Short mmCIF file of C-alpha atoms in Angstrom, two decimals:
data_model
loop_
_atom_site.label_atom_id
_atom_site.label_comp_id
_atom_site.label_asym_id
_atom_site.label_seq_id
_atom_site.Cartn_x
_atom_site.Cartn_y
_atom_site.Cartn_z
CA MET A 7 8.10 272.70 -62.19
CA LEU A 8 7.62 271.19 -65.63
CA SER A 9 5.16 272.60 -68.11
CA ARG A 10 4.04 269.14 -68.97
CA LYS A 11 2.47 266.74 -66.52
CA ILE A 12 4.08 263.38 -65.85
CA SER A 13 1.93 260.32 -65.40
CA GLY A 14 2.82 258.41 -62.22
CA ALA A 15 1.16 255.31 -63.60
CA LYS A 16 3.32 255.46 -66.73
CA LEU A 17 6.50 256.02 -64.68
CA ARG A 18 5.64 252.97 -62.52
CA ARG A 19 4.90 250.83 -65.62
CA VAL A 20 8.19 251.77 -67.27
CA ARG A 21 10.05 251.17 -64.03
CA GLU A 22 8.47 247.77 -63.56
CA ASP A 23 9.07 246.83 -67.25
CA ARG A 24 12.77 247.39 -66.54
CA CYS A 25 12.50 245.24 -63.38
CA LEU A 26 13.65 248.14 -61.18
CA LYS A 27 12.65 248.59 -57.54
CA VAL A 28 11.74 252.11 -56.44
CA THR A 29 14.90 252.29 -54.44
CA GLU A 30 16.99 251.24 -57.47
CA LEU A 31 15.46 253.85 -59.72
CA ALA A 32 15.85 256.55 -57.00
CA GLU A 33 19.53 255.75 -56.52
CA ALA A 34 20.19 255.81 -60.30
CA ALA A 35 18.34 259.08 -60.72
CA GLY A 36 19.94 260.72 -57.67
CA CYS A 37 16.90 261.13 -55.39
CA THR A 38 15.14 259.40 -52.55
CA HIS A 39 12.71 256.52 -52.89
CA TRP A 40 10.11 258.83 -51.40
CA ASN A 41 10.51 261.16 -54.37
CA ILE A 42 9.79 258.28 -56.80
CA TYR A 43 6.89 256.99 -54.62
CA LYS A 44 5.22 260.43 -54.59
CA ILE A 45 5.53 260.87 -58.36
CA GLU A 46 4.17 257.44 -58.98
CA LYS A 47 1.20 258.15 -56.69
CA GLY A 48 0.52 261.43 -58.41
CA ALA A 49 1.20 263.46 -55.28
CA THR A 50 3.98 265.48 -56.82
CA GLN A 51 5.72 266.26 -60.10
CA PRO A 52 9.50 265.89 -60.62
CA SER A 53 11.75 268.89 -60.94
CA PRO A 54 13.14 269.46 -64.40
CA LYS A 55 16.52 268.07 -63.21
CA LEU A 56 14.93 264.86 -61.79
CA TYR A 57 12.70 264.51 -64.85
CA ALA A 58 15.86 264.56 -67.09
CA ALA A 59 17.53 261.99 -64.77
CA LEU A 60 14.47 259.71 -64.90
CA LYS A 61 14.35 259.85 -68.70
CA ALA A 62 18.09 259.11 -68.93
CA THR A 63 17.93 256.29 -66.44
CA LEU A 64 14.94 254.67 -67.98
CA GLN A 65 15.99 255.48 -71.56
CA VAL A 66 12.60 256.89 -72.48
CA GLY A 67 11.25 259.93 -74.24
CA ASP A 68 8.64 262.53 -73.12
CA ALA A 69 5.77 260.67 -74.65
CA ASP A 70 6.61 257.63 -72.59
CA LEU A 71 6.01 259.57 -69.35
CA GLU A 72 3.58 262.32 -70.19
CA VAL A 73 -0.11 262.21 -69.08
CA ASP A 74 -2.37 261.13 -71.96
CA ALA A 75 -5.65 262.92 -72.71
CA SER A 76 -7.39 259.65 -71.74
CA GLU A 77 -5.85 259.86 -68.29
CA GLY A 78 -7.42 263.26 -67.67
CA ALA A 79 -4.63 265.79 -67.83
CA ALA A 80 -6.32 267.94 -65.21
#
């Protein structure tokens, strides 16, 4: 588990900005579409390996995916 919390809403926004479907992102990151769906819904957090794959695939940094204080990092 990561020490930082990933924002599902931010992940979805970045994915949509890049015109990727859930299935396309999942395939590129090496996971199932259910993994992406659960992360975007806030039901789970990605493993460190999947997090690295998502950042590489989407070409983003930590700040682009982390939960903001305004989102309630609880």
